[in-house]
mmCIF file of C-alpha atoms and ligand atoms in Angstrom:
data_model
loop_
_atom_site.group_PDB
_atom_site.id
_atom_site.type_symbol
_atom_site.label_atom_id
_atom_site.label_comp_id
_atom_site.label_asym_id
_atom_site.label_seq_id
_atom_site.Cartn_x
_atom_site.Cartn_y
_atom_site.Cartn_z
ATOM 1 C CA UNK A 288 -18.093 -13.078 -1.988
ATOM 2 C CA UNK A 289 -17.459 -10.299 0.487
ATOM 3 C CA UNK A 290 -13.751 -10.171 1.383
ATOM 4 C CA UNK A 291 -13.847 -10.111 4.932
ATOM 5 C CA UNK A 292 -11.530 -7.639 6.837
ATOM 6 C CA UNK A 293 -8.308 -8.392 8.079
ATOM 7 C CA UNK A 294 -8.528 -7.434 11.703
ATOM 8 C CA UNK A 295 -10.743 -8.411 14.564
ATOM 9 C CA UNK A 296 -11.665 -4.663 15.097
ATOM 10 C CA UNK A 297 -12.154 -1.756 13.098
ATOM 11 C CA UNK A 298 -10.694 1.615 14.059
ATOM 12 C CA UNK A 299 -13.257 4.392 13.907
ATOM 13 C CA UNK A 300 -10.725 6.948 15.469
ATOM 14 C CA UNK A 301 -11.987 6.931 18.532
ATOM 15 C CA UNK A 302 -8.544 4.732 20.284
ATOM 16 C CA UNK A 303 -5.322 5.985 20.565
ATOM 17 C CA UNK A 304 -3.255 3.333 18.376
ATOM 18 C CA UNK A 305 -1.518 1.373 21.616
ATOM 19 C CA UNK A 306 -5.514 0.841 22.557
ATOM 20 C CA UNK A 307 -6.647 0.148 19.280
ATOM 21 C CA UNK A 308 -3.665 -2.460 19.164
ATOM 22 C CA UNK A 309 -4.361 -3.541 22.895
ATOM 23 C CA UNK A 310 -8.093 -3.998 21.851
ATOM 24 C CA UNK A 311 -7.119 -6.125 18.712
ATOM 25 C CA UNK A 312 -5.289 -8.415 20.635
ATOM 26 C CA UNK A 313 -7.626 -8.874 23.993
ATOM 27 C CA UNK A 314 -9.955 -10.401 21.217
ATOM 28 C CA UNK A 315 -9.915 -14.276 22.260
ATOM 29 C CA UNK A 316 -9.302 -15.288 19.038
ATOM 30 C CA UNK A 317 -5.903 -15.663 16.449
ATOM 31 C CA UNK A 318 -5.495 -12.823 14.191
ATOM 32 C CA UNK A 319 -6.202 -13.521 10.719
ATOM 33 C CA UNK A 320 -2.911 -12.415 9.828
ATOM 34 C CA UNK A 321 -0.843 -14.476 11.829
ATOM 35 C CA UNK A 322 1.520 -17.525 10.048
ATOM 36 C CA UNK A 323 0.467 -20.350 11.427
ATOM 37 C CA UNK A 324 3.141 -22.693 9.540
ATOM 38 C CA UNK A 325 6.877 -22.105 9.977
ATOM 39 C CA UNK A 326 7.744 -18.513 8.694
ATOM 40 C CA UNK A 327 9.127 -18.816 5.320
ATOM 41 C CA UNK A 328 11.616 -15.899 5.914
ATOM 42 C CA UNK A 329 13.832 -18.444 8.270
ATOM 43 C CA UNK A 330 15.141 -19.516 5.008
ATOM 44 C CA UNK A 331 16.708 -16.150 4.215
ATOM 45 C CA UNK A 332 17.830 -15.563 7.803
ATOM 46 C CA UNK A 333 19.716 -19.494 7.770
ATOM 47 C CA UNK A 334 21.337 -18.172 4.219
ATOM 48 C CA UNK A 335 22.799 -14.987 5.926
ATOM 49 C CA UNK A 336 26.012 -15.433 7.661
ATOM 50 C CA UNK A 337 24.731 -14.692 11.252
ATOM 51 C CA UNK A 338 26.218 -15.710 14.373
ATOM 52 C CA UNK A 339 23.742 -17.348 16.835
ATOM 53 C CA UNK A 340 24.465 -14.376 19.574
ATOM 54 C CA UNK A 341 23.707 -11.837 16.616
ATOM 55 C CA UNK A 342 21.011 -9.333 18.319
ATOM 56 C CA UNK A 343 17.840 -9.505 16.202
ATOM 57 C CA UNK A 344 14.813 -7.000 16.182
ATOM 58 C CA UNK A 345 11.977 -7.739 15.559
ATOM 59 C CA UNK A 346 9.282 -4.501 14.824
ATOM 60 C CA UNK A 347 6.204 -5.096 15.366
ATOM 61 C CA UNK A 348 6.216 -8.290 16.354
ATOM 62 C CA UNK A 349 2.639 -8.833 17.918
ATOM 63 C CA UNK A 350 2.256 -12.706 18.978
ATOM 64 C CA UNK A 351 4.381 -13.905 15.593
ATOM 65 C CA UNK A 352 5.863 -17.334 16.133
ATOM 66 C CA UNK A 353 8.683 -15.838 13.892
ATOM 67 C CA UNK A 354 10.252 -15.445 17.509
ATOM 68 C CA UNK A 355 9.781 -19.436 18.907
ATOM 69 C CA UNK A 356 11.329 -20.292 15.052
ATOM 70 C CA UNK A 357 14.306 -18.237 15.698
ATOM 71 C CA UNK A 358 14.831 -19.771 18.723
ATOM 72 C CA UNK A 359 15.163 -22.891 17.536
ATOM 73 C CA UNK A 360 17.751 -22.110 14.998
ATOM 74 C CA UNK A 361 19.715 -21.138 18.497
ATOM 75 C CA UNK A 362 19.168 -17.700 18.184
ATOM 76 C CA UNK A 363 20.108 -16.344 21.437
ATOM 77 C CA UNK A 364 19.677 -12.704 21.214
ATOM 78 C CA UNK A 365 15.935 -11.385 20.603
ATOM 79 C CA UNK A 366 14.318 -7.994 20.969
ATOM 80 C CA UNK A 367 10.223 -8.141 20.403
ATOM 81 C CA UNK A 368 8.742 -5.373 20.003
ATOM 82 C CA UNK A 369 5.338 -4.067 19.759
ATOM 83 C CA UNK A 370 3.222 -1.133 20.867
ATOM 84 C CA UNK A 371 0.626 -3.677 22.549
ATOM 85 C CA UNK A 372 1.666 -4.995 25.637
ATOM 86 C CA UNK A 373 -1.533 -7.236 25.084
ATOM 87 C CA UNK A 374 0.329 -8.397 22.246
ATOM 88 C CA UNK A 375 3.534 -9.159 23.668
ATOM 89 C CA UNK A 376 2.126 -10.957 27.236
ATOM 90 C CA UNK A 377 0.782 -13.211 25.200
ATOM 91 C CA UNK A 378 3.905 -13.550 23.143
ATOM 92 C CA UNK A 379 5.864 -14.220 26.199
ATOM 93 C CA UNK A 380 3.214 -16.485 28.083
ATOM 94 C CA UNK A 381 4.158 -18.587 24.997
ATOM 95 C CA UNK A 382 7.628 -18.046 25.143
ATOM 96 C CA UNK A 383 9.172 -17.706 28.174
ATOM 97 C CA UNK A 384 12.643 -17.721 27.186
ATOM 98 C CA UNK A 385 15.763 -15.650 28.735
ATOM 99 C CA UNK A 386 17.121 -15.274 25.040
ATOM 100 C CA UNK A 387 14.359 -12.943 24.404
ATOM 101 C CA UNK A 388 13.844 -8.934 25.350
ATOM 102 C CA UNK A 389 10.260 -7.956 25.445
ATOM 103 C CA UNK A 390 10.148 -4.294 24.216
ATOM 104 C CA UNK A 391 6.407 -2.272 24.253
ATOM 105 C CA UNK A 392 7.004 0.561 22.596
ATOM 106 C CA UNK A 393 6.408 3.037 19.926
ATOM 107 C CA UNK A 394 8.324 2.481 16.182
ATOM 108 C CA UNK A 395 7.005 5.836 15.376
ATOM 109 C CA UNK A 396 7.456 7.650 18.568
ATOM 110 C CA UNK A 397 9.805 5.543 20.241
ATOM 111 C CA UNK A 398 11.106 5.958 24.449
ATOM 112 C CA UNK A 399 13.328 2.896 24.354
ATOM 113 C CA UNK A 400 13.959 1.616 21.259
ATOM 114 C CA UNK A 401 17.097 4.244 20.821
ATOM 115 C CA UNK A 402 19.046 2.625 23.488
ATOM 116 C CA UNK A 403 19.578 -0.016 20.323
ATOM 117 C CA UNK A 404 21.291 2.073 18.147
ATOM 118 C CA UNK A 405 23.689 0.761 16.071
ATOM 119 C CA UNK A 406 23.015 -2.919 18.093
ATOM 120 C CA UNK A 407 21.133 -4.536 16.045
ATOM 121 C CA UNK A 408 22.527 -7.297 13.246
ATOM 122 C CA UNK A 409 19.111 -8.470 11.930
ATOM 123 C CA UNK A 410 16.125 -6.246 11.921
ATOM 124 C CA UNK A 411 12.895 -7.938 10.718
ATOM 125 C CA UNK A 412 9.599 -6.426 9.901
ATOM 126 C CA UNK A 413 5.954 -8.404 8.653
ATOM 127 C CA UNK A 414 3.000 -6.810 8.307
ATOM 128 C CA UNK A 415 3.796 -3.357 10.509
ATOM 129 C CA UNK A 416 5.477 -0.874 8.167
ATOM 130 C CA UNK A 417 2.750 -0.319 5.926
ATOM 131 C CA UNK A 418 0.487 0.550 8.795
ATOM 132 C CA UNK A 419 2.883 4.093 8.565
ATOM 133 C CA UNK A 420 1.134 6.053 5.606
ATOM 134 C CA UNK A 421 2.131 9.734 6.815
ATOM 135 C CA UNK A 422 5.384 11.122 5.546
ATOM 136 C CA UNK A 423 6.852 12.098 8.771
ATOM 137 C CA UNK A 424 6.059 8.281 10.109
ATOM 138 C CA UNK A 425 7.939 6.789 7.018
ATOM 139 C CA UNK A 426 10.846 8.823 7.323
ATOM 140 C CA UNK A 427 11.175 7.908 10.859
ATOM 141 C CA UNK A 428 10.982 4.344 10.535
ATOM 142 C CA UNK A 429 13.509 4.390 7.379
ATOM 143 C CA UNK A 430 15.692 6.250 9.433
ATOM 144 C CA UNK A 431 15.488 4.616 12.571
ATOM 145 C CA UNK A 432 15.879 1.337 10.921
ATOM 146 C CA UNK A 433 19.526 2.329 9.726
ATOM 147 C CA UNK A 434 20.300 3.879 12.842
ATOM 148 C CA UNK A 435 19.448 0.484 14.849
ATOM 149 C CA UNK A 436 21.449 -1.523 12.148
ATOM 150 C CA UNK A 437 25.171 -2.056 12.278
ATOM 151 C CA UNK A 438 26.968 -1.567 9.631
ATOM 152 C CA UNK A 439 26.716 -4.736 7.340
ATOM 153 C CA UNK A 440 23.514 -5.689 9.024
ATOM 154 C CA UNK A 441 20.771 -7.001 7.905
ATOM 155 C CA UNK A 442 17.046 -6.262 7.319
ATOM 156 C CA UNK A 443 14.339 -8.396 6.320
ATOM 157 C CA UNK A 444 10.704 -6.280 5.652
ATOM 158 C CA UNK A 445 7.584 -8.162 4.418
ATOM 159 C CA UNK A 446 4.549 -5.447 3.337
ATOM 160 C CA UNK A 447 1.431 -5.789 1.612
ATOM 161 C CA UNK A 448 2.171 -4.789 -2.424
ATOM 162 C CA UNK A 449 0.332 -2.730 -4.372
ATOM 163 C CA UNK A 450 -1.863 -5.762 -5.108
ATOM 164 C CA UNK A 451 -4.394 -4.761 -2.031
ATOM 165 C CA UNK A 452 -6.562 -2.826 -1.404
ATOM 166 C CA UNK A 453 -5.007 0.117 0.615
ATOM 167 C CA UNK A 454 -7.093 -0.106 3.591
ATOM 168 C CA UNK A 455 -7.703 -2.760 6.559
ATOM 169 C CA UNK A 456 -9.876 -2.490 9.631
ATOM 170 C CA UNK A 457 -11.001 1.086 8.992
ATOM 171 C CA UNK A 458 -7.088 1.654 8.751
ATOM 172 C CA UNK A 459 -5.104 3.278 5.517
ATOM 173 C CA UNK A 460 -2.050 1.319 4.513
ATOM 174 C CA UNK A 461 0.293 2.151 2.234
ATOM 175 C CA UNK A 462 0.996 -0.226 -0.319
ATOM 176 C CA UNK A 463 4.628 -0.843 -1.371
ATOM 177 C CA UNK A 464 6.413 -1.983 -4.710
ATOM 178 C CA UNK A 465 9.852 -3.592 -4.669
ATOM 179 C CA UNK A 466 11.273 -0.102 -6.168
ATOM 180 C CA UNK A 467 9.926 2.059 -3.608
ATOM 181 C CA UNK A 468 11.177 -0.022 -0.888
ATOM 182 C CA UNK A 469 14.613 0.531 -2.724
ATOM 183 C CA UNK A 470 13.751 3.974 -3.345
ATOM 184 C CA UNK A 471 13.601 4.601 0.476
ATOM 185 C CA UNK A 472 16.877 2.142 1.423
ATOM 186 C CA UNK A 473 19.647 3.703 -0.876
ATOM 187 C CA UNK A 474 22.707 2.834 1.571
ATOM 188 C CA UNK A 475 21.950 -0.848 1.342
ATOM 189 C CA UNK A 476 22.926 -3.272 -0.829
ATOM 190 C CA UNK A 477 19.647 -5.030 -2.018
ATOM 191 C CA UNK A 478 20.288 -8.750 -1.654
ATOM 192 C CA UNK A 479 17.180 -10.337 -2.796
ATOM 193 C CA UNK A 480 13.319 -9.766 -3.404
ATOM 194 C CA UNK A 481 10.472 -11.400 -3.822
ATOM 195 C CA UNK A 482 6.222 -11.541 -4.078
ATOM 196 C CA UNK A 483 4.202 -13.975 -1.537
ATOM 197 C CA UNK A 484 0.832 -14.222 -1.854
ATOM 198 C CA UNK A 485 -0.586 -15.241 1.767
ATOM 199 C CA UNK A 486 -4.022 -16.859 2.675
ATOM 200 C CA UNK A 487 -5.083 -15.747 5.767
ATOM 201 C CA UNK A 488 -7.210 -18.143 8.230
ATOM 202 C CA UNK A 489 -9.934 -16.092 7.160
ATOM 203 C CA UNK A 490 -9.607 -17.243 3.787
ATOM 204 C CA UNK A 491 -8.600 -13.666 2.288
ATOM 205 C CA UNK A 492 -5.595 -13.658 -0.079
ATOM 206 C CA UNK A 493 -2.833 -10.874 1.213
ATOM 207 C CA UNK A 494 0.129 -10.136 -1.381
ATOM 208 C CA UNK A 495 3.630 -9.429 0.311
ATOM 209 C CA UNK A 496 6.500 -7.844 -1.091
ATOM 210 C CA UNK A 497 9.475 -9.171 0.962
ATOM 211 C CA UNK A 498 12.803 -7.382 0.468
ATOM 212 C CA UNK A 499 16.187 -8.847 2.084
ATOM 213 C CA UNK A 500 19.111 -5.921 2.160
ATOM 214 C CA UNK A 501 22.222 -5.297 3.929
ATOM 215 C CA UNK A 502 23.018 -1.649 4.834
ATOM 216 C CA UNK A 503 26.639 -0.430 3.845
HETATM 217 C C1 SAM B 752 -0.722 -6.989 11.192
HETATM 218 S S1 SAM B 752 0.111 -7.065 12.695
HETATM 219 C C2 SAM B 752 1.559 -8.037 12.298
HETATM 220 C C3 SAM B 752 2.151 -8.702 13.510
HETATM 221 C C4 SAM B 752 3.364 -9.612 13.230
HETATM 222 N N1 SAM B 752 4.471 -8.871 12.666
HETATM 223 C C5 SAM B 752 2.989 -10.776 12.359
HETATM 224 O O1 SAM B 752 3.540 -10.915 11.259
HETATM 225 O O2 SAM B 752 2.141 -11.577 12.803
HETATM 226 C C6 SAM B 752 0.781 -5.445 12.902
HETATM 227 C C7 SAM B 752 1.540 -5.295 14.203
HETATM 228 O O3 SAM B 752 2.135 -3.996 14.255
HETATM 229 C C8 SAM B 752 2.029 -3.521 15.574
HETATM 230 N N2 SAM B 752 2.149 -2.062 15.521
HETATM 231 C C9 SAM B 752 1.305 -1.183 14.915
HETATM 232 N N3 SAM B 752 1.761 0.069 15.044
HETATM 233 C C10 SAM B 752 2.930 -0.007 15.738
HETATM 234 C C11 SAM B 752 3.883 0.960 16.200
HETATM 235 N N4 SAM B 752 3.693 2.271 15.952
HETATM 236 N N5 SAM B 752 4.955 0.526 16.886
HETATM 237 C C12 SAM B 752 5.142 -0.803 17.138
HETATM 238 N N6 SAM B 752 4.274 -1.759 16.728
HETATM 239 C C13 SAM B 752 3.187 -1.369 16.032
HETATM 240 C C14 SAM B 752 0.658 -4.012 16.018
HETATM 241 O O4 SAM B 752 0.469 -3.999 17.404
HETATM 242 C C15 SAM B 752 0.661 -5.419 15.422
HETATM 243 O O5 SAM B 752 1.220 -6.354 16.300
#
């Protein structure tokens, strides 16, 4: 059987990537790629020592329910992100909650997201980094990362292994091992790892690499 792809839409260069992302998410329908269950990460977040005012980021974040989960562990203290402010009106049509910060911009080429530096106690990444396959794109978002992170904070990233194939929607990815996420994050202590394969609602099977770490 024909996998089928991942996306609603595939890029054939044409959009800049906010439209591409805007276009994506104007589609009336849920995104293949979205957890549907509680996300299994929560674990890993309730196991850190975090305070319930902690200020957590979360890249990427499209219309993830990660954000209504963390509110109810009393999380009080959310910044979602995304490039598509498609994406994040519907997030916040869901979840219209003072606790959370609504922040459209750019990971890679970022206008606001600076004004966070060295704010943020838990950053938290699914599905977004590996969409950066360009040198200059990863070394920004590596970088950026620690900057946002205070000292002893905490990052939790969940990217598509090697396992895939390194394409979705007419996009490259780059796929990740649990070494060359290290390989990239040498000031942080490297609390725990591990593989996930996920079943999207199309049916395709997706295989995460999720890496918890604490920078020094
Ligand atoms: C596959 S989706 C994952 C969404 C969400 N994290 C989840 O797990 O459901 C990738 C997300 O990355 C966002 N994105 C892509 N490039 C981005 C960038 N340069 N800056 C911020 N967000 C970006 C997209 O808009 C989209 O919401």
């Amino acid at each position: 059987m024909q996998e089928k792809d991942s996306c609603c839409i595939t890029d054939d260069g044409s959009r800049e990537k906010k439209e591409y992302w805007d276009a994506n998410f104007e589609k009336n329908e849920t995104p293949n790629w979205i957890e549907t269950e509680a996300p299994w990460i929560m674990t890993w977040i309730n196991d850190i020592d975090l305070s319930k005012e902690a200020t957590i980021f979360c890249a990427g974040v499209g219309n993830a329910n990660i954000v209504e989960h963390l509110l109810q562990n009393g999380y009080k203290n959310i910044i979602a992100n995304d490039i598509s402010q498609v994406a994040l009106d519907t997030l916040s049509s869901r979840v219209n909650n003072n606790s959370v910060t609504y922040l459209q911009d750019d990971l890679i080429s970022p206008k606001k997201i600076q004004d966070y530096k060295g704010k943020i106690d838990l950053y938290i990444d699914r599905a977004t980094l590996h969409f950066f396959t360009k040198c200059a794109e990863k070394d920004h978002y590596f970088s950026q990362m620690q900057d946002l992170l205070k000292t002893g904070g905490h990052t939790v990233i969940g990217v598509f292994s090697k396992d895939n194939k390194p394409k979705c929607c007419g996009l490259d990815l780059q796929l990740w091992s649990i070494q060359s996420l290290h390989n990239r994050m040498p000031d942080y202590n490297h609390t725990n790892s591990t593989e996930f394969a996920y079943k999207e609602l199309n049916g395709n099977i997706r295989n995460y690499i999720y890496l918890l770490a604490q920078k020094q």
